[in-house]
Short mmCIF file of C-alpha atoms and ligand atoms in Angstrom, two decimals:
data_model
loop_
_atom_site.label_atom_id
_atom_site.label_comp_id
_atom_site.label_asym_id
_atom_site.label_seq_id
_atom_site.Cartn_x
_atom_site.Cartn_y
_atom_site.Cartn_z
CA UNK L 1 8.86 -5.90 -37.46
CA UNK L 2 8.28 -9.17 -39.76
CA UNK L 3 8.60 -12.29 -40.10
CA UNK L 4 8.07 -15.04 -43.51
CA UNK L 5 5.46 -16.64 -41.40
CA UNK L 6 3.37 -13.33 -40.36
CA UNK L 7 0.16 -12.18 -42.28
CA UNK L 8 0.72 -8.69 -43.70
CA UNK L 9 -2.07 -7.26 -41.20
CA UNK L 10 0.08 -8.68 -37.62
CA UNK L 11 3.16 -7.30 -39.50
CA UNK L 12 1.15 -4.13 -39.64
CA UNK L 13 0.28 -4.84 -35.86
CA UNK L 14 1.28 -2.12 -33.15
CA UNK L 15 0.41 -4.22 -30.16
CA UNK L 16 -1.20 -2.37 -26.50
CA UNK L 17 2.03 -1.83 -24.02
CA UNK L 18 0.44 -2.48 -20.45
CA UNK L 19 1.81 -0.51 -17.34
CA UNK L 20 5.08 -2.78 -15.77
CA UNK L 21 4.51 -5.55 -13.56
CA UNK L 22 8.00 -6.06 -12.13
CA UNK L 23 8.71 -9.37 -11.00
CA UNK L 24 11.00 -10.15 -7.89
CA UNK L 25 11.86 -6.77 -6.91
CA UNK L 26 9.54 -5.32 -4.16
CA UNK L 27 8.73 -1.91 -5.60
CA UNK L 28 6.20 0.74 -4.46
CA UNK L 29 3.61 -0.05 -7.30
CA UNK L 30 1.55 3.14 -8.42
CA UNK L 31 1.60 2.47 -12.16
CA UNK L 32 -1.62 0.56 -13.27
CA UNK L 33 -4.12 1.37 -11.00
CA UNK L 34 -4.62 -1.17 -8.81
CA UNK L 35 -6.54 -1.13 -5.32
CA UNK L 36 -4.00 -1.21 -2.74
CA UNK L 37 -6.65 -2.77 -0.09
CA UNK L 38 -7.92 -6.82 -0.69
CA UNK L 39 -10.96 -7.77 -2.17
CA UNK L 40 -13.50 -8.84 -0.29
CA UNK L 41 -13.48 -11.65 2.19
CA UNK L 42 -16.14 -13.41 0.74
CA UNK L 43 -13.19 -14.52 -1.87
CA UNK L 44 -11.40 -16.09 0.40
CA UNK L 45 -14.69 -18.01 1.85
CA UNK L 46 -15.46 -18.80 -2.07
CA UNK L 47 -11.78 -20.06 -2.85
CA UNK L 48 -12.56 -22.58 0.51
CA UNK L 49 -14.97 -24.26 -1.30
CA UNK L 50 -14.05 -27.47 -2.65
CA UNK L 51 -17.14 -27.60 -4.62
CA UNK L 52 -14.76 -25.33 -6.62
CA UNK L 53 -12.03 -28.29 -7.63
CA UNK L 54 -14.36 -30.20 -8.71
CA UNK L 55 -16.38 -27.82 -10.98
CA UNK L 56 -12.94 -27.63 -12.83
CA UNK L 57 -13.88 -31.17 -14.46
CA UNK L 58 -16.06 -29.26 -16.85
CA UNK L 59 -16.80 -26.74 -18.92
CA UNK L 60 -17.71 -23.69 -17.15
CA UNK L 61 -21.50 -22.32 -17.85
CA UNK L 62 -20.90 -20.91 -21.18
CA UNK L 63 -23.80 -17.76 -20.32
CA UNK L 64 -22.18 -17.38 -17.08
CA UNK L 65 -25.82 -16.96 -15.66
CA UNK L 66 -24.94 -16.87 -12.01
CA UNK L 67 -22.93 -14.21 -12.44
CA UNK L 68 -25.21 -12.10 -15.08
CA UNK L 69 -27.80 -12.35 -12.69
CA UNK L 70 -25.69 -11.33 -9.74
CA UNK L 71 -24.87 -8.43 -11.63
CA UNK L 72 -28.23 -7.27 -12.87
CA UNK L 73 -29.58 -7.70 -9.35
CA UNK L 74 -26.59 -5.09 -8.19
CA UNK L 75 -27.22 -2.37 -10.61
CA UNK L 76 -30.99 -2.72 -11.20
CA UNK L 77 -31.50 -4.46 -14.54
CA UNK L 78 -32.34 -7.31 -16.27
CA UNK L 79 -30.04 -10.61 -16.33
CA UNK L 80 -30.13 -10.18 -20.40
CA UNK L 81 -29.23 -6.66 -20.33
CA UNK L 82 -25.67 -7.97 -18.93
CA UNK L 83 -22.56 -9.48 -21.09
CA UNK L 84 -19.81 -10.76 -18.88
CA UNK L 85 -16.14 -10.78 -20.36
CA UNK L 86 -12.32 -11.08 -19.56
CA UNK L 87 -11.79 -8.21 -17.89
CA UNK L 88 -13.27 -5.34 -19.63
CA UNK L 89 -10.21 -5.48 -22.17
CA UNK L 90 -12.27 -8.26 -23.97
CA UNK L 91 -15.89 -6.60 -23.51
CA UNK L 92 -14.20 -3.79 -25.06
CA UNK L 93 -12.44 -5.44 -27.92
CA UNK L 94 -16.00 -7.42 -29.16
CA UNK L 95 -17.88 -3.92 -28.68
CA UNK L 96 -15.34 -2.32 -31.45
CA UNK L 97 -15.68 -5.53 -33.04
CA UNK L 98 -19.97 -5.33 -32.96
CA UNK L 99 -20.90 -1.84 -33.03
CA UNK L 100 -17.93 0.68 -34.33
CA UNK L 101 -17.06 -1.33 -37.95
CA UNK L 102 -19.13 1.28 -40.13
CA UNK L 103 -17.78 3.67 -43.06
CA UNK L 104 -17.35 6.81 -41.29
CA UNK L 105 -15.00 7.19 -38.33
CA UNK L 106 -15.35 6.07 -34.21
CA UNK L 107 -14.77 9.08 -32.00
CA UNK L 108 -12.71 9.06 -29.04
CA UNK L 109 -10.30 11.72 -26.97
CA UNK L 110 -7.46 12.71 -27.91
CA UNK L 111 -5.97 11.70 -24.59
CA UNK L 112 -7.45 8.56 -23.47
CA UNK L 113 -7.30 5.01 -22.56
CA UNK L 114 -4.66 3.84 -25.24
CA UNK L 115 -6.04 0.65 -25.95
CA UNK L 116 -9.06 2.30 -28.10
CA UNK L 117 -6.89 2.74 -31.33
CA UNK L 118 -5.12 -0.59 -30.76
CA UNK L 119 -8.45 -2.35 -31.36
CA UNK L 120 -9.18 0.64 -34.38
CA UNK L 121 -6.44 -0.87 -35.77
CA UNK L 122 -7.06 -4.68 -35.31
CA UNK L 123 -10.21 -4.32 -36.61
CA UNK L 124 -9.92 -1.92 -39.54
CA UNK L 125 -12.10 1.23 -37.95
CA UNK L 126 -11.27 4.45 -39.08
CA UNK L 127 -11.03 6.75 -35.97
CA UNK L 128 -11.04 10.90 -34.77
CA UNK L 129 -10.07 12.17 -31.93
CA UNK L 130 -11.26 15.51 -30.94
CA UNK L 131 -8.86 17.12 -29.09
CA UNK L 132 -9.75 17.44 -24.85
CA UNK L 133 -9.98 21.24 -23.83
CA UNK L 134 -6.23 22.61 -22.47
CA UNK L 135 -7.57 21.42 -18.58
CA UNK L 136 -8.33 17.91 -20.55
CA UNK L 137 -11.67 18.27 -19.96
CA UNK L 138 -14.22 16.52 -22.88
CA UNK L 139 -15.67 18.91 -25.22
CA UNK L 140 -19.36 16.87 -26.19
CA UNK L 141 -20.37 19.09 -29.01
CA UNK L 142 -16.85 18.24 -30.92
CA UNK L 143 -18.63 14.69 -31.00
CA UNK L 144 -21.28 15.42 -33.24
CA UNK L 145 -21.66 14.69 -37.00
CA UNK L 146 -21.39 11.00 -38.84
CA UNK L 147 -19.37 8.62 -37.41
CA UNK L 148 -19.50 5.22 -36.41
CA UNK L 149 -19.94 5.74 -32.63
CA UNK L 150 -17.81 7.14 -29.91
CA UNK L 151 -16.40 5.62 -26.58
CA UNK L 152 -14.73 7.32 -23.70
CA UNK L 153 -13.94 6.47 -20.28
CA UNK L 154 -15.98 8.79 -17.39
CA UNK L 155 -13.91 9.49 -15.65
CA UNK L 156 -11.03 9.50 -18.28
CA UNK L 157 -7.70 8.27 -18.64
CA UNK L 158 -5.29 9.32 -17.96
CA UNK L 159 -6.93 12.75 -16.68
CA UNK L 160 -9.19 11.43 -13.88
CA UNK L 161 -11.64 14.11 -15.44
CA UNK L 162 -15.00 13.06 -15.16
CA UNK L 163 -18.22 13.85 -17.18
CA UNK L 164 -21.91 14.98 -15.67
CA UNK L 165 -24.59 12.60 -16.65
CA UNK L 166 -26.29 15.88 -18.34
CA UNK L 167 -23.16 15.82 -21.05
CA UNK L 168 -23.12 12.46 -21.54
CA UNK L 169 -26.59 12.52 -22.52
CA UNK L 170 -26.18 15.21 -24.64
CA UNK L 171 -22.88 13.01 -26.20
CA UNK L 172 -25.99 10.18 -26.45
CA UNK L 173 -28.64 12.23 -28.74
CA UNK L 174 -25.62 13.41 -30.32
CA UNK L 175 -25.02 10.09 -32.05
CA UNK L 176 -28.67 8.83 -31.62
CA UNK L 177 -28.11 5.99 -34.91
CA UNK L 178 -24.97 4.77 -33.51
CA UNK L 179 -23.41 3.18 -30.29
CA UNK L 180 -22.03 5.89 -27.25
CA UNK L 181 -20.20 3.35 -24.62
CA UNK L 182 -19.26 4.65 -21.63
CA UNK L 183 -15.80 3.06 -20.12
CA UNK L 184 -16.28 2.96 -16.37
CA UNK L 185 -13.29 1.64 -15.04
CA UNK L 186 -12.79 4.08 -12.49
CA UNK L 187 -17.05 5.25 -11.68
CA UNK L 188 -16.35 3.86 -8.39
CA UNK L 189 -14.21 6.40 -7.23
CA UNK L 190 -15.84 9.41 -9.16
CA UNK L 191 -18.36 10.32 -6.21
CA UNK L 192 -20.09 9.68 -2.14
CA UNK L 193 -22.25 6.73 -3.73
CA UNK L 194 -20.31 5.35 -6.91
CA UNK L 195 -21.00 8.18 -8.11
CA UNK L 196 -23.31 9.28 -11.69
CA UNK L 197 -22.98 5.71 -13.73
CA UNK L 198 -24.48 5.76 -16.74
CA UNK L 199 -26.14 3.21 -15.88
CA UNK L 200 -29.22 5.05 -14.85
CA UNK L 201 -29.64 6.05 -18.37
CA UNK L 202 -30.08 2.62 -20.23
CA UNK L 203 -33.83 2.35 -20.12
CA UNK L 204 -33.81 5.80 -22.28
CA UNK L 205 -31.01 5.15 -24.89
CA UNK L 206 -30.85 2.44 -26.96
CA UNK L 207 -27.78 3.22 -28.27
CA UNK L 208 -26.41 2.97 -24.54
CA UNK L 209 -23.54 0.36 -23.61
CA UNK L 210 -22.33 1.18 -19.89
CA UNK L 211 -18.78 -1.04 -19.28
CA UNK L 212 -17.49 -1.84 -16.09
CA UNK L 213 -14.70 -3.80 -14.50
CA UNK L 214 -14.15 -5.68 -11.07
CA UNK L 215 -10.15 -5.03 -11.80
CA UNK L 216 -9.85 -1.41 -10.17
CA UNK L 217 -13.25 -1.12 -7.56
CA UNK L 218 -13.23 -4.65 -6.12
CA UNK L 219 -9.45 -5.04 -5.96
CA UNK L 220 -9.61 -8.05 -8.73
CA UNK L 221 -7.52 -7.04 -11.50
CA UNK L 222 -5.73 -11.23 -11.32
CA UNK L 223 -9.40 -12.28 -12.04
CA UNK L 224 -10.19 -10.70 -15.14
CA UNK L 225 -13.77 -9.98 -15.11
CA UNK L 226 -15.62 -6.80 -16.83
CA UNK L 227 -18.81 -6.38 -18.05
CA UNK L 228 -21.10 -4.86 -20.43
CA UNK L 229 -24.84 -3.14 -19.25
CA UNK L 230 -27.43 -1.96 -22.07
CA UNK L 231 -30.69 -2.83 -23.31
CA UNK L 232 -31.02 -6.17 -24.50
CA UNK L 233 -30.03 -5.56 -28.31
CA UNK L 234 -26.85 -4.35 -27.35
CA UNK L 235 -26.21 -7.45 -25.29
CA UNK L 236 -26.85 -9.98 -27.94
CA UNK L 237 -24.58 -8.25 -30.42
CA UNK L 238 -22.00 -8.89 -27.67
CA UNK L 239 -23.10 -12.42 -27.24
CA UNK L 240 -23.13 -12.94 -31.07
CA UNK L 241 -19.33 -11.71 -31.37
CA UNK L 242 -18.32 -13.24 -27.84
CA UNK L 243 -19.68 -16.74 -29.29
CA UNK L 244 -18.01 -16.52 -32.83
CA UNK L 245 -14.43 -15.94 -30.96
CA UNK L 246 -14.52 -17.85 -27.71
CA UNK L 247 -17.39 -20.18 -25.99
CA UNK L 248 -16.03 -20.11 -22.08
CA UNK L 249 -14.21 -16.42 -21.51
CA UNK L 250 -14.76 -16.66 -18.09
CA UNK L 251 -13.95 -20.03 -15.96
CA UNK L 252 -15.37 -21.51 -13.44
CA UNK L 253 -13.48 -20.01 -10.73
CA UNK L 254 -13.83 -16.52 -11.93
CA UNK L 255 -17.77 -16.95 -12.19
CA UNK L 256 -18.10 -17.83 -8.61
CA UNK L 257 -15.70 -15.44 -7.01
CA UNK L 258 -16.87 -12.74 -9.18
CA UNK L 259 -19.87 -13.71 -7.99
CA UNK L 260 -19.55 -13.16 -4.07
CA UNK L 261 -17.43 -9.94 -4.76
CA UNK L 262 -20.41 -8.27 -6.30
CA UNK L 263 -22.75 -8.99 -3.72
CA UNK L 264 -20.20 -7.54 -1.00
CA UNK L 265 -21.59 -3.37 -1.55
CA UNK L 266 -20.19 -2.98 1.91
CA UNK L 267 -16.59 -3.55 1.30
CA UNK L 268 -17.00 -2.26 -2.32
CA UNK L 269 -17.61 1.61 -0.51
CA UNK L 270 -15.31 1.26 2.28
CA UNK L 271 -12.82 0.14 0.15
CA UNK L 272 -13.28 3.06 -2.88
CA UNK L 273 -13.69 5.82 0.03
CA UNK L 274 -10.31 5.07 1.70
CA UNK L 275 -8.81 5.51 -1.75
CA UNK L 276 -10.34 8.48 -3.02
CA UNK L 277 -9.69 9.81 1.07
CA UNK L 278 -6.34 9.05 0.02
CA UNK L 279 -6.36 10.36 -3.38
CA UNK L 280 -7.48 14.01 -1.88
CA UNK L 281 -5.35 14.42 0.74
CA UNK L 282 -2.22 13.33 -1.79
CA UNK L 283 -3.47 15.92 -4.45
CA UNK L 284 -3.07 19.05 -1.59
CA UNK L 285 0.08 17.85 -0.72
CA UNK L 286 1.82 17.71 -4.39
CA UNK L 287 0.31 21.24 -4.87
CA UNK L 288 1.54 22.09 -1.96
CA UNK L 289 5.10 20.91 -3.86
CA UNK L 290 4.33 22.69 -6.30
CA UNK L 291 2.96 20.19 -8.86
CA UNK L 292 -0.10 21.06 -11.22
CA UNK L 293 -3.07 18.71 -10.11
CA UNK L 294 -5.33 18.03 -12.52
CA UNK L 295 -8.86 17.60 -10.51
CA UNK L 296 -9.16 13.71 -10.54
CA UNK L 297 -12.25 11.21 -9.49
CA UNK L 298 -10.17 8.31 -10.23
CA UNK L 299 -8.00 6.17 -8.44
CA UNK L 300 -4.97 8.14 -9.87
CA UNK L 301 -3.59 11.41 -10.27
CA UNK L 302 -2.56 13.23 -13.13
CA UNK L 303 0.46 15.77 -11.69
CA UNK L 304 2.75 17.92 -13.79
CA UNK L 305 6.42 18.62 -11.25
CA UNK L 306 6.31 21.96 -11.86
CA UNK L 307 10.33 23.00 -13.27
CA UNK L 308 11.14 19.22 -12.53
CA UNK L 309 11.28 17.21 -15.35
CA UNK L 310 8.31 14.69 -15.51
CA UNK L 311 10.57 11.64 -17.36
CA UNK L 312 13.37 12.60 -14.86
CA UNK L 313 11.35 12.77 -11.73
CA UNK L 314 9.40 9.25 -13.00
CA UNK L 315 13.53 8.22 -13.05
CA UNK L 316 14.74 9.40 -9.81
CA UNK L 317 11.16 7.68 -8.11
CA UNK L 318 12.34 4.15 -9.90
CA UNK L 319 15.58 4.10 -8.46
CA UNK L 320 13.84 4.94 -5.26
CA UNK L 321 11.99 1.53 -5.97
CA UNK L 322 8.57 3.44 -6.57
CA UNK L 323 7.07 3.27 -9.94
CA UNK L 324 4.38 5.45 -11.17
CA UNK L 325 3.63 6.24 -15.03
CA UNK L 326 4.93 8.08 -17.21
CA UNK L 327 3.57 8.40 -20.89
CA UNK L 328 6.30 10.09 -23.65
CA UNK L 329 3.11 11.18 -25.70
CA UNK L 330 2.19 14.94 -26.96
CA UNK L 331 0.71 16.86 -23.81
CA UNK L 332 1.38 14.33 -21.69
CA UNK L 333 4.95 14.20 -21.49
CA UNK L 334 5.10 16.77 -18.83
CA UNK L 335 3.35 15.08 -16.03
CA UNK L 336 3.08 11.85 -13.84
CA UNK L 337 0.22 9.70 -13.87
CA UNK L 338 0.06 8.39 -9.99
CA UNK L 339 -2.32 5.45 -8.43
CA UNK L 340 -3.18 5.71 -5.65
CA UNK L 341 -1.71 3.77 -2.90
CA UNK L 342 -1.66 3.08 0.83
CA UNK L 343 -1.59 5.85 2.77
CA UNK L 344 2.01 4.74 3.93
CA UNK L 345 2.72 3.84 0.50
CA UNK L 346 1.63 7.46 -0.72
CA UNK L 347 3.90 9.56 2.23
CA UNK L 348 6.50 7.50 0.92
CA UNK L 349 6.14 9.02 -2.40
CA UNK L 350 5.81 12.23 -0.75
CA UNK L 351 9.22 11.61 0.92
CA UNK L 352 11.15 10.73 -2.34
CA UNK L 353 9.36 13.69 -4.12
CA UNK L 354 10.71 16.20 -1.59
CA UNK L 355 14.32 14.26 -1.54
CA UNK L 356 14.65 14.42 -5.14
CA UNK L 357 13.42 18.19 -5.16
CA UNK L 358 15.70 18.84 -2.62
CA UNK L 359 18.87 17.40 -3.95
CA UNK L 360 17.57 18.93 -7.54
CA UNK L 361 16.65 22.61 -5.43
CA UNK L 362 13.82 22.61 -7.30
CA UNK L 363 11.40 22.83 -4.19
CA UNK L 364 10.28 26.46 -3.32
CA UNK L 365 9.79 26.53 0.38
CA UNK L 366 6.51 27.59 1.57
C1 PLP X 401 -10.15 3.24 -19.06
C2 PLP X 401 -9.87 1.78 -18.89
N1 PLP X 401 -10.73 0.89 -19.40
C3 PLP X 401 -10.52 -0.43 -19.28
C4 PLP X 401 -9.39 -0.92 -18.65
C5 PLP X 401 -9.16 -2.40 -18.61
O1 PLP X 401 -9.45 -2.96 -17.40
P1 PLP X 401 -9.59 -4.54 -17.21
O2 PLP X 401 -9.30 -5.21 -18.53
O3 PLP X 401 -8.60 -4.88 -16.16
O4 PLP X 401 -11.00 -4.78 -16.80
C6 PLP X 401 -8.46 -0.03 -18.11
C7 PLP X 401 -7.25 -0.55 -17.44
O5 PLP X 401 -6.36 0.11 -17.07
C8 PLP X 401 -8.70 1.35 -18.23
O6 PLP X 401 -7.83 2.25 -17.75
#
């Protein structure tokens, strides 16, 4: 695509395409993993305020230092070992932009979160991607040698496969010059208590940058609010890039919501348990269909139909008015990825599934 008025480099431009959001049709929605359940009450109690309107007169606090320090109080560091950005998309995109532009390549999966070379490729960096093992597991050792970092997601995307703290801090000394960020979108569903962040690990790597995002655990993917932990270099480099491209990322509204939906632990675990209750009890019953599970600690499944056809079965769901996801990429063309829903949502899934395998006899009766 062109245009007389593009630079070569957006010409060149092969933009991120984000899951659908269908508008006016009342669909079954388990594309982009989204929480099912509401945030936390305390939003609604925030949103009351009408010390709220009136903050919108002004600027927001540029540092967001409310919110920093809500943060670092949560997970048990220091208010200047936290960057705060628009949704973790943006903490993301100034990490490439701060610690991955060096002469030798960035290392990520093969199969991952498919924003990573989108950024590679707004921002010039060279990239590998060693392949994940055939049960998309991460192979660590394949991310040794020069490069100019490495990021993955623990769990992954769109696997749900999740790494021990042991590998990832053998993926850590494996690139001890450069920057290793861990992408926890989904850590909130990986285990009893949140399960092993990274985050426990920052006082022992410098080269550490732990990123995490409100959209998926506290059910506020409309607010846009991720964030970055790691010692305090890290943090200014963030701060350095973050300030260069925009002063006020995060408005005043988002600061103070954001800021009584971390403080809410509570709801935060009840909320993440009913989903990954969910999430187990779904992943015996599509085996039970006959559908190869891939072990997930997300808040999503990544299923292969068995003989069905994953691109037709993704198909015959939509006109069934439930979307899920399916990716027409090498080895993932096969299979489904699946948020998780309601339980009600999620038996209606399991209805259609059964219809469609029916009416297709593909099902094998058990
Ligand atoms: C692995 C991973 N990282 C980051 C994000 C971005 O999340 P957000 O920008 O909503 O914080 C997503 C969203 O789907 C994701 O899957």
């Amino acid at each position: 695509m062109s245009n007389p008025f593009w630079s070569p480099a957006l010409a060149g431009l092969e933009p991120y395409v984000p899951g659908e959001q269908p508008r006016g049709r009342k669909l079954i929605k388990l594309n982009t993993n989204e929480n099912p359940y509401p945030p936390s009450p305390r939003i609604r109690e925030a949103l009351a305020d009408p010390a709220l309107v009136q903050a919108l007169r002004r600027y927001p606090d540029p540092e967001s230092a409310d919110l920093c320090a809500a943060i670092a109080t949560q997970y048990g560091v220091e208010s200047d070992q936290v960057f705060v950005g628009n949704g973790s998309d943006e903490v993301l995109a100034h990490s490439f932009y701060s610690f991955f532009r060096h002469d030798e390549p960035l290392l990520f999966p093969d199969i991952t979160y498919s924003f990573y070379p989108v950024y590679c490729q707004l921002y010039g960096i060279d990239y590998r991607t060693p392949a994940l093992r055939d049960d998309f597991s991460i192979a660590v050792e394949d991310y040794a040698g020069p490069a100019a970092g490495a990021i993955l997601p623990n769990p992954n995307a769109p696997s749900g496969r999740c790494l021990s703290l042991d590998e990832i801090e053998k993926l850590l000394q494996l690139q001890p010059e450069r920057v290793v960020a861990i992408d926890e979108a989904y850590i909130a569903f990986s285990g009893e208590r949140g399960g092993d962040s990274a985050i426990s690990l920052i006082d022992r790597y410098p080269n550490l940058l732990v990123i995490q995002t409100l959209s998926k655990s506290h059910a506020l993917a409309g607010l846009r609010l991720g964030f970055a932990l790691g010692q305090k270099h890290l943090i200014e480099g963030l701060n350095r890039t973050k300030n260069s491209f925009n002063s006020y990322p995060i408005d005043s509204v988002a600061q103070r919501l954001a800021v009584a939906a971390i403080g809410d632990g509570g709801h935060l675990a009840e909320s993440c348990n009913r989903v990954v209750a969910t999430r187990e009890r779904v992943a015996a019953a599509l085996a039970e269909l006959d559908f190869e599970v891939v072990p997930s600690r997300a808040n999503f499944l990544l299923a292969s139909p068995g003989t069905m056809d994953a691109e037709a079965l993704y198909l015959a769901l939509r006109e069934r008015d439930i979307l899920v996801r399916h990716f027409n990429k090498p080895r993932l063309a096969g299979y489904l990825r699946i948020s998780i829903g309601t339980d009600e949502e999620m038996d209606q899934l399991l209805a259609a599934v059964r219809e469609i395998q029916t009416a297709q006899g593909t099902s094998q009766t058990r």
